[in-house]
Amino acid sequence: MLVRNWMSKGVITINVNNSMVDATRKLKEHHISMLPVMKNDKLVGIVTDRDLKKASASDATTLEVHELLYLITNIKVKDLMTKDPITVPPDYTIGETAELLLEKKISGVPVLSKNGEVVGVITKADIFKALISLTGLKRKGIQFAFELEDRPGSIKEVSDIIRRYGGRMASILSSYDRAKEGHRKVYIHMYGFDRSQLEQLKEELREKADLRYMVDLRENKREIYGF
């Protein structure tokens, strides 16, 4: 999953010499939280709603109202922005981007093409949307979680059982985090099967593999067997 497929396009930007009021207005009008700051068509910084709130709050403690209004009308974006912002290219993966945002403790980054053009912005909200898509959550089926041996064919063995019951796979995800040595966690999201056979399906899965939980997203039922 690449950034180019999940980023917000049609980027709203602001010039370095625009005022704090201009920046605030743009954020509110477009319901966004971050503005790439441009100078001569080049990205030179970013300004966020957090930057604007922080500046307003610190000034308000020391100035009279009329002085504050004058200040925020005249203060420039270049005085508030974060210079030389972190960026990602369109061909970065969603995983790489999520790791970067987490590491740098930021909520989003501009996306730059090879020639330095701002072609998008990707935020935590965009990554959440990608995660929802990746897990197949909108299918409102059933998610099974297993701890399987890390060997060829272990996932196929349980997925074949599900298919025999008419189940279709919305997603199959796996992770080695918090798994026993020589094992991995596997999450299978299925839908479109005969629910009257669910108990029989669970029994067969538990006989074949270490089933840790089952979540029925359509019926909002959860069975935890140990995780």
PDB file of C-alpha atoms in Angstrom:
ATOM      1  CA  MET A   1       0.000   0.000   0.000  1.00  0.00           C
ATOM      2  CA  LEU A   2       1.651   3.161  -1.238  1.00  0.00           C
ATOM      3  CA  VAL A   3       1.290   6.727  -0.011  1.00  0.00           C
ATOM      4  CA  ARG A   4       0.185   7.890  -3.492  1.00  0.00           C
ATOM      5  CA  ASN A   5      -3.026   5.852  -3.133  1.00  0.00           C
ATOM      6  CA  TRP A   6      -3.958   7.173   0.330  1.00  0.00           C
ATOM      7  CA  MET A   7      -2.661  10.730   0.546  1.00  0.00           C
ATOM      8  CA  SER A   8      -4.962  13.745   0.367  1.00  0.00           C
ATOM      9  CA  LYS A   9      -4.508  15.410  -3.014  1.00  0.00           C
ATOM     10  CA  GLY A  10      -5.388  18.952  -4.090  1.00  0.00           C
ATOM     11  CA  VAL A  11      -3.167  20.297  -1.327  1.00  0.00           C
ATOM     12  CA  ILE A  12      -4.089  23.572   0.379  1.00  0.00           C
ATOM     13  CA  THR A  13      -0.905  25.613   0.918  1.00  0.00           C
ATOM     14  CA  ILE A  14      -0.010  29.023   2.292  1.00  0.00           C
ATOM     15  CA  ASN A  15       2.697  31.578   1.504  1.00  0.00           C
ATOM     16  CA  VAL A  16       5.407  32.414   4.023  1.00  0.00           C
ATOM     17  CA  ASN A  17       4.296  36.047   4.098  1.00  0.00           C
ATOM     18  CA  ASN A  18       0.636  35.336   4.816  1.00  0.00           C
ATOM     19  CA  SER A  19      -0.573  36.235   8.284  1.00  0.00           C
ATOM     20  CA  MET A  20      -1.487  34.060  11.207  1.00  0.00           C
ATOM     21  CA  VAL A  21      -5.117  35.051  10.592  1.00  0.00           C
ATOM     22  CA  ASP A  22      -4.884  33.828   6.986  1.00  0.00           C
ATOM     23  CA  ALA A  23      -3.529  30.482   8.162  1.00  0.00           C
ATOM     24  CA  THR A  24      -6.237  30.080  10.795  1.00  0.00           C
ATOM     25  CA  ARG A  25      -8.930  30.910   8.248  1.00  0.00           C
ATOM     26  CA  LYS A  26      -7.627  28.338   5.759  1.00  0.00           C
ATOM     27  CA  LEU A  27      -7.451  25.572   8.351  1.00  0.00           C
ATOM     28  CA  LYS A  28     -11.039  26.220   9.406  1.00  0.00           C
ATOM     29  CA  GLU A  29     -12.448  26.637   5.904  1.00  0.00           C
ATOM     30  CA  HIS A  30     -10.964  23.389   4.638  1.00  0.00           C
ATOM     31  CA  HIS A  31     -11.266  21.383   7.881  1.00  0.00           C
ATOM     32  CA  ILE A  32      -7.581  20.496   7.917  1.00  0.00           C
ATOM     33  CA  SER A  33      -4.885  20.603  10.577  1.00  0.00           C
ATOM     34  CA  MET A  34      -1.711  21.283   8.583  1.00  0.00           C
ATOM     35  CA  LEU A  35      -0.624  23.704   5.854  1.00  0.00           C
ATOM     36  CA  PRO A  36       2.524  23.308   3.742  1.00  0.00           C
ATOM     37  CA  VAL A  37       4.257  26.708   3.611  1.00  0.00           C
ATOM     38  CA  MET A  38       5.497  27.825   0.198  1.00  0.00           C
ATOM     39  CA  LYS A  39       8.012  30.376  -1.041  1.00  0.00           C
ATOM     40  CA  ASN A  40       8.520  30.811  -4.795  1.00  0.00           C
ATOM     41  CA  ASP A  41       6.628  27.543  -5.390  1.00  0.00           C
ATOM     42  CA  LYS A  42       8.989  25.625  -3.111  1.00  0.00           C
ATOM     43  CA  LEU A  43       8.156  23.964   0.204  1.00  0.00           C
ATOM     44  CA  VAL A  44       9.968  25.750   3.033  1.00  0.00           C
ATOM     45  CA  GLY A  45       7.959  24.726   6.088  1.00  0.00           C
ATOM     46  CA  ILE A  46       4.681  23.605   7.599  1.00  0.00           C
ATOM     47  CA  VAL A  47       2.312  25.286  10.027  1.00  0.00           C
ATOM     48  CA  THR A  48      -0.294  23.380  12.042  1.00  0.00           C
ATOM     49  CA  ASP A  49      -3.347  24.257  14.075  1.00  0.00           C
ATOM     50  CA  ARG A  50      -1.253  23.370  17.102  1.00  0.00           C
ATOM     51  CA  ASP A  51       1.334  26.031  16.172  1.00  0.00           C
ATOM     52  CA  LEU A  52      -1.385  28.656  15.853  1.00  0.00           C
ATOM     53  CA  LYS A  53      -3.068  27.732  19.123  1.00  0.00           C
ATOM     54  CA  LYS A  54       0.249  27.730  20.938  1.00  0.00           C
ATOM     55  CA  ALA A  55       1.152  31.173  19.616  1.00  0.00           C
ATOM     56  CA  SER A  56      -2.249  32.606  20.501  1.00  0.00           C
ATOM     57  CA  ALA A  57      -2.217  31.171  24.004  1.00  0.00           C
ATOM     58  CA  SER A  58       1.256  32.434  24.883  1.00  0.00           C
ATOM     59  CA  ASP A  59       0.555  35.920  23.564  1.00  0.00           C
ATOM     60  CA  ALA A  60      -2.837  36.204  25.247  1.00  0.00           C
ATOM     61  CA  THR A  61      -1.282  35.915  28.689  1.00  0.00           C
ATOM     62  CA  THR A  62       0.758  39.110  28.316  1.00  0.00           C
ATOM     63  CA  LEU A  63      -1.179  41.392  25.964  1.00  0.00           C
ATOM     64  CA  GLU A  64      -4.355  43.427  26.064  1.00  0.00           C
ATOM     65  CA  VAL A  65      -7.107  42.339  23.660  1.00  0.00           C
ATOM     66  CA  HIS A  66      -6.526  45.171  21.177  1.00  0.00           C
ATOM     67  CA  GLU A  67      -2.781  44.490  21.237  1.00  0.00           C
ATOM     68  CA  LEU A  68      -3.357  40.779  20.661  1.00  0.00           C
ATOM     69  CA  LEU A  69      -5.670  41.439  17.711  1.00  0.00           C
ATOM     70  CA  TYR A  70      -3.050  43.705  16.173  1.00  0.00           C
ATOM     71  CA  LEU A  71      -0.351  41.099  16.713  1.00  0.00           C
ATOM     72  CA  ILE A  72      -2.161  38.143  15.188  1.00  0.00           C
ATOM     73  CA  THR A  73      -3.127  40.268  12.202  1.00  0.00           C
ATOM     74  CA  ASN A  74       0.494  41.176  11.524  1.00  0.00           C
ATOM     75  CA  ILE A  75       2.442  38.118  12.622  1.00  0.00           C
ATOM     76  CA  LYS A  76       3.598  36.101   9.602  1.00  0.00           C
ATOM     77  CA  VAL A  77       3.401  32.393   8.917  1.00  0.00           C
ATOM     78  CA  LYS A  78       7.192  32.338   8.534  1.00  0.00           C
ATOM     79  CA  ASP A  79       7.486  33.301  12.211  1.00  0.00           C
ATOM     80  CA  LEU A  80       5.456  30.268  13.324  1.00  0.00           C
ATOM     81  CA  MET A  81       6.242  27.542  10.836  1.00  0.00           C
ATOM     82  CA  THR A  82       8.454  24.517  11.283  1.00  0.00           C
ATOM     83  CA  LYS A  83      11.304  24.944   8.816  1.00  0.00           C
ATOM     84  CA  ASP A  84      12.748  22.153   6.644  1.00  0.00           C
ATOM     85  CA  PRO A  85       9.802  19.834   7.355  1.00  0.00           C
ATOM     86  CA  ILE A  86       9.942  16.065   7.188  1.00  0.00           C
ATOM     87  CA  THR A  87       8.485  14.776   3.906  1.00  0.00           C
ATOM     88  CA  VAL A  88       7.885  11.459   2.171  1.00  0.00           C
ATOM     89  CA  PRO A  89       7.805  10.474  -1.533  1.00  0.00           C
ATOM     90  CA  PRO A  90       4.621   9.085  -3.162  1.00  0.00           C
ATOM     91  CA  ASP A  91       6.132   5.597  -3.393  1.00  0.00           C
ATOM     92  CA  TYR A  92       6.687   5.270   0.361  1.00  0.00           C
ATOM     93  CA  THR A  93       4.616   2.485   1.865  1.00  0.00           C
ATOM     94  CA  ILE A  94       1.914   3.135   4.449  1.00  0.00           C
ATOM     95  CA  GLY A  95       3.950   1.079   6.927  1.00  0.00           C
ATOM     96  CA  GLU A  96       7.083   3.190   6.417  1.00  0.00           C
ATOM     97  CA  THR A  97       5.061   6.367   6.801  1.00  0.00           C
ATOM     98  CA  ALA A  98       3.314   5.186   9.968  1.00  0.00           C
ATOM     99  CA  GLU A  99       6.693   4.282  11.470  1.00  0.00           C
ATOM    100  CA  LEU A 100       8.060   7.740  10.586  1.00  0.00           C
ATOM    101  CA  LEU A 101       5.102   9.599  12.125  1.00  0.00           C
ATOM    102  CA  LEU A 102       5.389   7.516  15.283  1.00  0.00           C
ATOM    103  CA  GLU A 103       9.151   7.984  15.547  1.00  0.00           C
ATOM    104  CA  LYS A 104       9.031  11.745  14.968  1.00  0.00           C
ATOM    105  CA  LYS A 105       5.851  12.211  17.031  1.00  0.00           C
ATOM    106  CA  ILE A 106       4.088  14.148  14.276  1.00  0.00           C
ATOM    107  CA  SER A 107       0.572  13.909  12.876  1.00  0.00           C
ATOM    108  CA  GLY A 108       1.311  14.180   9.167  1.00  0.00           C
ATOM    109  CA  VAL A 109       3.772  15.095   6.420  1.00  0.00           C
ATOM    110  CA  PRO A 110       3.752  16.676   2.969  1.00  0.00           C
ATOM    111  CA  VAL A 111       4.305  14.325   0.035  1.00  0.00           C
ATOM    112  CA  LEU A 112       6.939  15.498  -2.455  1.00  0.00           C
ATOM    113  CA  SER A 113       7.486  14.318  -6.024  1.00  0.00           C
ATOM    114  CA  LYS A 114      10.989  13.743  -7.427  1.00  0.00           C
ATOM    115  CA  ASN A 115      11.146  17.337  -8.673  1.00  0.00           C
ATOM    116  CA  GLY A 116      10.195  18.737  -5.265  1.00  0.00           C
ATOM    117  CA  GLU A 117       6.551  19.488  -6.050  1.00  0.00           C
ATOM    118  CA  VAL A 118       4.034  19.129  -3.211  1.00  0.00           C
ATOM    119  CA  VAL A 119       1.626  16.507  -4.584  1.00  0.00           C
ATOM    120  CA  GLY A 120      -0.212  15.602  -1.413  1.00  0.00           C
ATOM    121  CA  VAL A 121      -0.358  15.410   2.344  1.00  0.00           C
ATOM    122  CA  ILE A 122      -0.654  12.227   4.371  1.00  0.00           C
ATOM    123  CA  THR A 123      -1.825  12.225   7.984  1.00  0.00           C
ATOM    124  CA  LYS A 124      -2.633   9.756  10.720  1.00  0.00           C
ATOM    125  CA  ALA A 125      -6.274   9.891   9.609  1.00  0.00           C
ATOM    126  CA  ASP A 126      -5.264   8.710   6.114  1.00  0.00           C
ATOM    127  CA  ILE A 127      -3.264   5.872   7.640  1.00  0.00           C
ATOM    128  CA  PHE A 128      -6.268   4.858   9.772  1.00  0.00           C
ATOM    129  CA  LYS A 129      -8.344   4.679   6.573  1.00  0.00           C
ATOM    130  CA  ALA A 130      -5.710   2.460   4.965  1.00  0.00           C
ATOM    131  CA  LEU A 131      -5.679   0.208   8.037  1.00  0.00           C
ATOM    132  CA  ILE A 132      -9.461  -0.173   7.946  1.00  0.00           C
ATOM    133  CA  SER A 133      -9.263  -1.095   4.264  1.00  0.00           C
ATOM    134  CA  LEU A 134      -6.384  -3.512   4.844  1.00  0.00           C
ATOM    135  CA  THR A 135      -8.221  -5.425   7.569  1.00  0.00           C
ATOM    136  CA  GLY A 136     -11.451  -5.737   5.571  1.00  0.00           C
ATOM    137  CA  LEU A 137     -13.415  -4.260   8.463  1.00  0.00           C
ATOM    138  CA  LYS A 138     -16.197  -2.874   6.259  1.00  0.00           C
ATOM    139  CA  ARG A 139     -17.227  -6.406   5.271  1.00  0.00           C
ATOM    140  CA  LYS A 140     -18.598  -6.875   8.812  1.00  0.00           C
ATOM    141  CA  GLY A 141     -17.628 -10.523   8.827  1.00  0.00           C
ATOM    142  CA  ILE A 142     -15.724 -12.528  11.434  1.00  0.00           C
ATOM    143  CA  GLN A 143     -12.102 -12.183  12.469  1.00  0.00           C
ATOM    144  CA  PHE A 144     -10.270 -15.231  13.785  1.00  0.00           C
ATOM    145  CA  ALA A 145      -6.911 -14.870  15.526  1.00  0.00           C
ATOM    146  CA  PHE A 146      -4.465 -17.772  15.674  1.00  0.00           C
ATOM    147  CA  GLU A 147      -0.971 -18.468  16.926  1.00  0.00           C
ATOM    148  CA  LEU A 148       0.471 -20.732  14.267  1.00  0.00           C
ATOM    149  CA  GLU A 149       3.781 -22.483  13.754  1.00  0.00           C
ATOM    150  CA  ASP A 150       6.071 -20.441  11.553  1.00  0.00           C
ATOM    151  CA  ARG A 151       6.352 -22.996   8.771  1.00  0.00           C
ATOM    152  CA  PRO A 152       5.265 -23.214   5.138  1.00  0.00           C
ATOM    153  CA  GLY A 153       1.591 -24.149   4.796  1.00  0.00           C
ATOM    154  CA  SER A 154       0.430 -23.361   8.339  1.00  0.00           C
ATOM    155  CA  ILE A 155      -1.797 -20.480   7.194  1.00  0.00           C
ATOM    156  CA  LYS A 156      -3.136 -22.480   4.251  1.00  0.00           C
ATOM    157  CA  GLU A 157      -4.263 -25.259   6.579  1.00  0.00           C
ATOM    158  CA  VAL A 158      -6.643 -23.009   8.509  1.00  0.00           C
ATOM    159  CA  SER A 159      -7.713 -20.925   5.498  1.00  0.00           C
ATOM    160  CA  ASP A 160      -8.646 -24.129   3.626  1.00  0.00           C
ATOM    161  CA  ILE A 161     -10.962 -25.100   6.500  1.00  0.00           C
ATOM    162  CA  ILE A 162     -12.687 -21.707   6.308  1.00  0.00           C
ATOM    163  CA  ARG A 163     -13.099 -22.041   2.535  1.00  0.00           C
ATOM    164  CA  ARG A 164     -14.746 -25.435   2.920  1.00  0.00           C
ATOM    165  CA  TYR A 165     -17.500 -23.689   4.869  1.00  0.00           C
ATOM    166  CA  GLY A 166     -18.032 -21.220   2.030  1.00  0.00           C
ATOM    167  CA  GLY A 167     -16.123 -18.403   3.696  1.00  0.00           C
ATOM    168  CA  ARG A 168     -14.441 -15.706   1.614  1.00  0.00           C
ATOM    169  CA  MET A 169     -11.276 -13.953   2.787  1.00  0.00           C
ATOM    170  CA  ALA A 170     -11.460 -10.197   3.298  1.00  0.00           C
ATOM    171  CA  SER A 171      -7.905 -10.144   4.678  1.00  0.00           C
ATOM    172  CA  ILE A 172      -5.124 -12.324   6.059  1.00  0.00           C
ATOM    173  CA  LEU A 173      -2.559 -10.523   8.226  1.00  0.00           C
ATOM    174  CA  SER A 174       0.326 -11.885  10.252  1.00  0.00           C
ATOM    175  CA  SER A 175       2.830 -10.617  12.802  1.00  0.00           C
ATOM    176  CA  TYR A 176       5.746 -11.995  14.815  1.00  0.00           C
ATOM    177  CA  ASP A 177       5.246  -9.466  17.607  1.00  0.00           C
ATOM    178  CA  ARG A 178       4.362 -11.082  20.960  1.00  0.00           C
ATOM    179  CA  ALA A 179       4.359 -14.561  19.422  1.00  0.00           C
ATOM    180  CA  LYS A 180       6.100 -17.573  20.932  1.00  0.00           C
ATOM    181  CA  GLU A 181       9.452 -18.628  19.521  1.00  0.00           C
ATOM    182  CA  GLY A 182       8.909 -20.410  16.224  1.00  0.00           C
ATOM    183  CA  HIS A 183       5.342 -19.094  15.906  1.00  0.00           C
ATOM    184  CA  ARG A 184       3.492 -16.066  14.545  1.00  0.00           C
ATOM    185  CA  LYS A 185       0.141 -14.405  15.075  1.00  0.00           C
ATOM    186  CA  VAL A 186      -2.265 -14.720  12.148  1.00  0.00           C
ATOM    187  CA  TYR A 187      -5.518 -12.765  11.735  1.00  0.00           C
ATOM    188  CA  ILE A 188      -8.070 -13.964   9.188  1.00  0.00           C
ATOM    189  CA  HIS A 189     -11.110 -11.837   8.385  1.00  0.00           C
ATOM    190  CA  MET A 190     -13.804 -13.842   6.606  1.00  0.00           C
ATOM    191  CA  TYR A 191     -17.340 -13.223   5.366  1.00  0.00           C
ATOM    192  CA  GLY A 192     -20.076 -14.719   3.205  1.00  0.00           C
ATOM    193  CA  PHE A 193     -20.483 -18.122   4.871  1.00  0.00           C
ATOM    194  CA  ASP A 194     -23.428 -20.026   6.366  1.00  0.00           C
ATOM    195  CA  ARG A 195     -23.597 -18.776   9.960  1.00  0.00           C
ATOM    196  CA  SER A 196     -25.641 -21.774  11.038  1.00  0.00           C
ATOM    197  CA  GLN A 197     -22.359 -23.720  10.751  1.00  0.00           C
ATOM    198  CA  LEU A 198     -20.299 -21.311  12.820  1.00  0.00           C
ATOM    199  CA  GLU A 199     -20.041 -23.538  15.901  1.00  0.00           C
ATOM    200  CA  GLN A 200     -18.911 -26.466  13.771  1.00  0.00           C
ATOM    201  CA  LEU A 201     -16.366 -24.255  12.001  1.00  0.00           C
ATOM    202  CA  LYS A 202     -14.921 -23.001  15.300  1.00  0.00           C
ATOM    203  CA  GLU A 203     -14.634 -26.543  16.612  1.00  0.00           C
ATOM    204  CA  GLU A 204     -12.756 -27.690  13.534  1.00  0.00           C
ATOM    205  CA  LEU A 205     -10.431 -24.681  13.646  1.00  0.00           C
ATOM    206  CA  ARG A 206      -9.627 -25.269  17.315  1.00  0.00           C
ATOM    207  CA  GLU A 207      -8.806 -28.896  16.602  1.00  0.00           C
ATOM    208  CA  LYS A 208      -6.381 -27.874  13.870  1.00  0.00           C
ATOM    209  CA  ALA A 209      -4.778 -24.741  15.310  1.00  0.00           C
ATOM    210  CA  ASP A 210      -4.298 -22.566  18.381  1.00  0.00           C
ATOM    211  CA  LEU A 211      -7.366 -20.318  18.042  1.00  0.00           C
ATOM    212  CA  ARG A 212      -6.962 -17.292  20.329  1.00  0.00           C
ATOM    213  CA  TYR A 213     -10.117 -15.270  19.724  1.00  0.00           C
ATOM    214  CA  MET A 214     -13.101 -14.758  17.474  1.00  0.00           C
ATOM    215  CA  VAL A 215     -14.844 -11.429  16.865  1.00  0.00           C
ATOM    216  CA  ASP A 216     -18.143 -11.365  14.972  1.00  0.00           C
ATOM    217  CA  LEU A 217     -18.281  -7.795  13.663  1.00  0.00           C
ATOM    218  CA  ARG A 218     -21.798  -8.113  12.300  1.00  0.00           C
ATOM    219  CA  GLU A 219     -23.336  -9.434  15.501  1.00  0.00           C
ATOM    220  CA  ASN A 220     -20.848  -7.684  17.833  1.00  0.00           C
ATOM    221  CA  LYS A 221     -19.986 -10.947  19.585  1.00  0.00           C
ATOM    222  CA  ARG A 222     -16.555 -11.651  21.025  1.00  0.00           C
ATOM    223  CA  GLU A 223     -15.043 -14.873  22.315  1.00  0.00           C
ATOM    224  CA  ILE A 224     -11.563 -14.679  23.824  1.00  0.00           C
ATOM    225  CA  TYR A 225      -9.765 -17.971  24.339  1.00  0.00           C
ATOM    226  CA  GLY A 226      -6.494 -16.484  25.579  1.00  0.00           C
ATOM    227  CA  PHE A 227      -4.151 -13.967  23.972  1.00  0.00           C
TER     228      PHE A 227
END
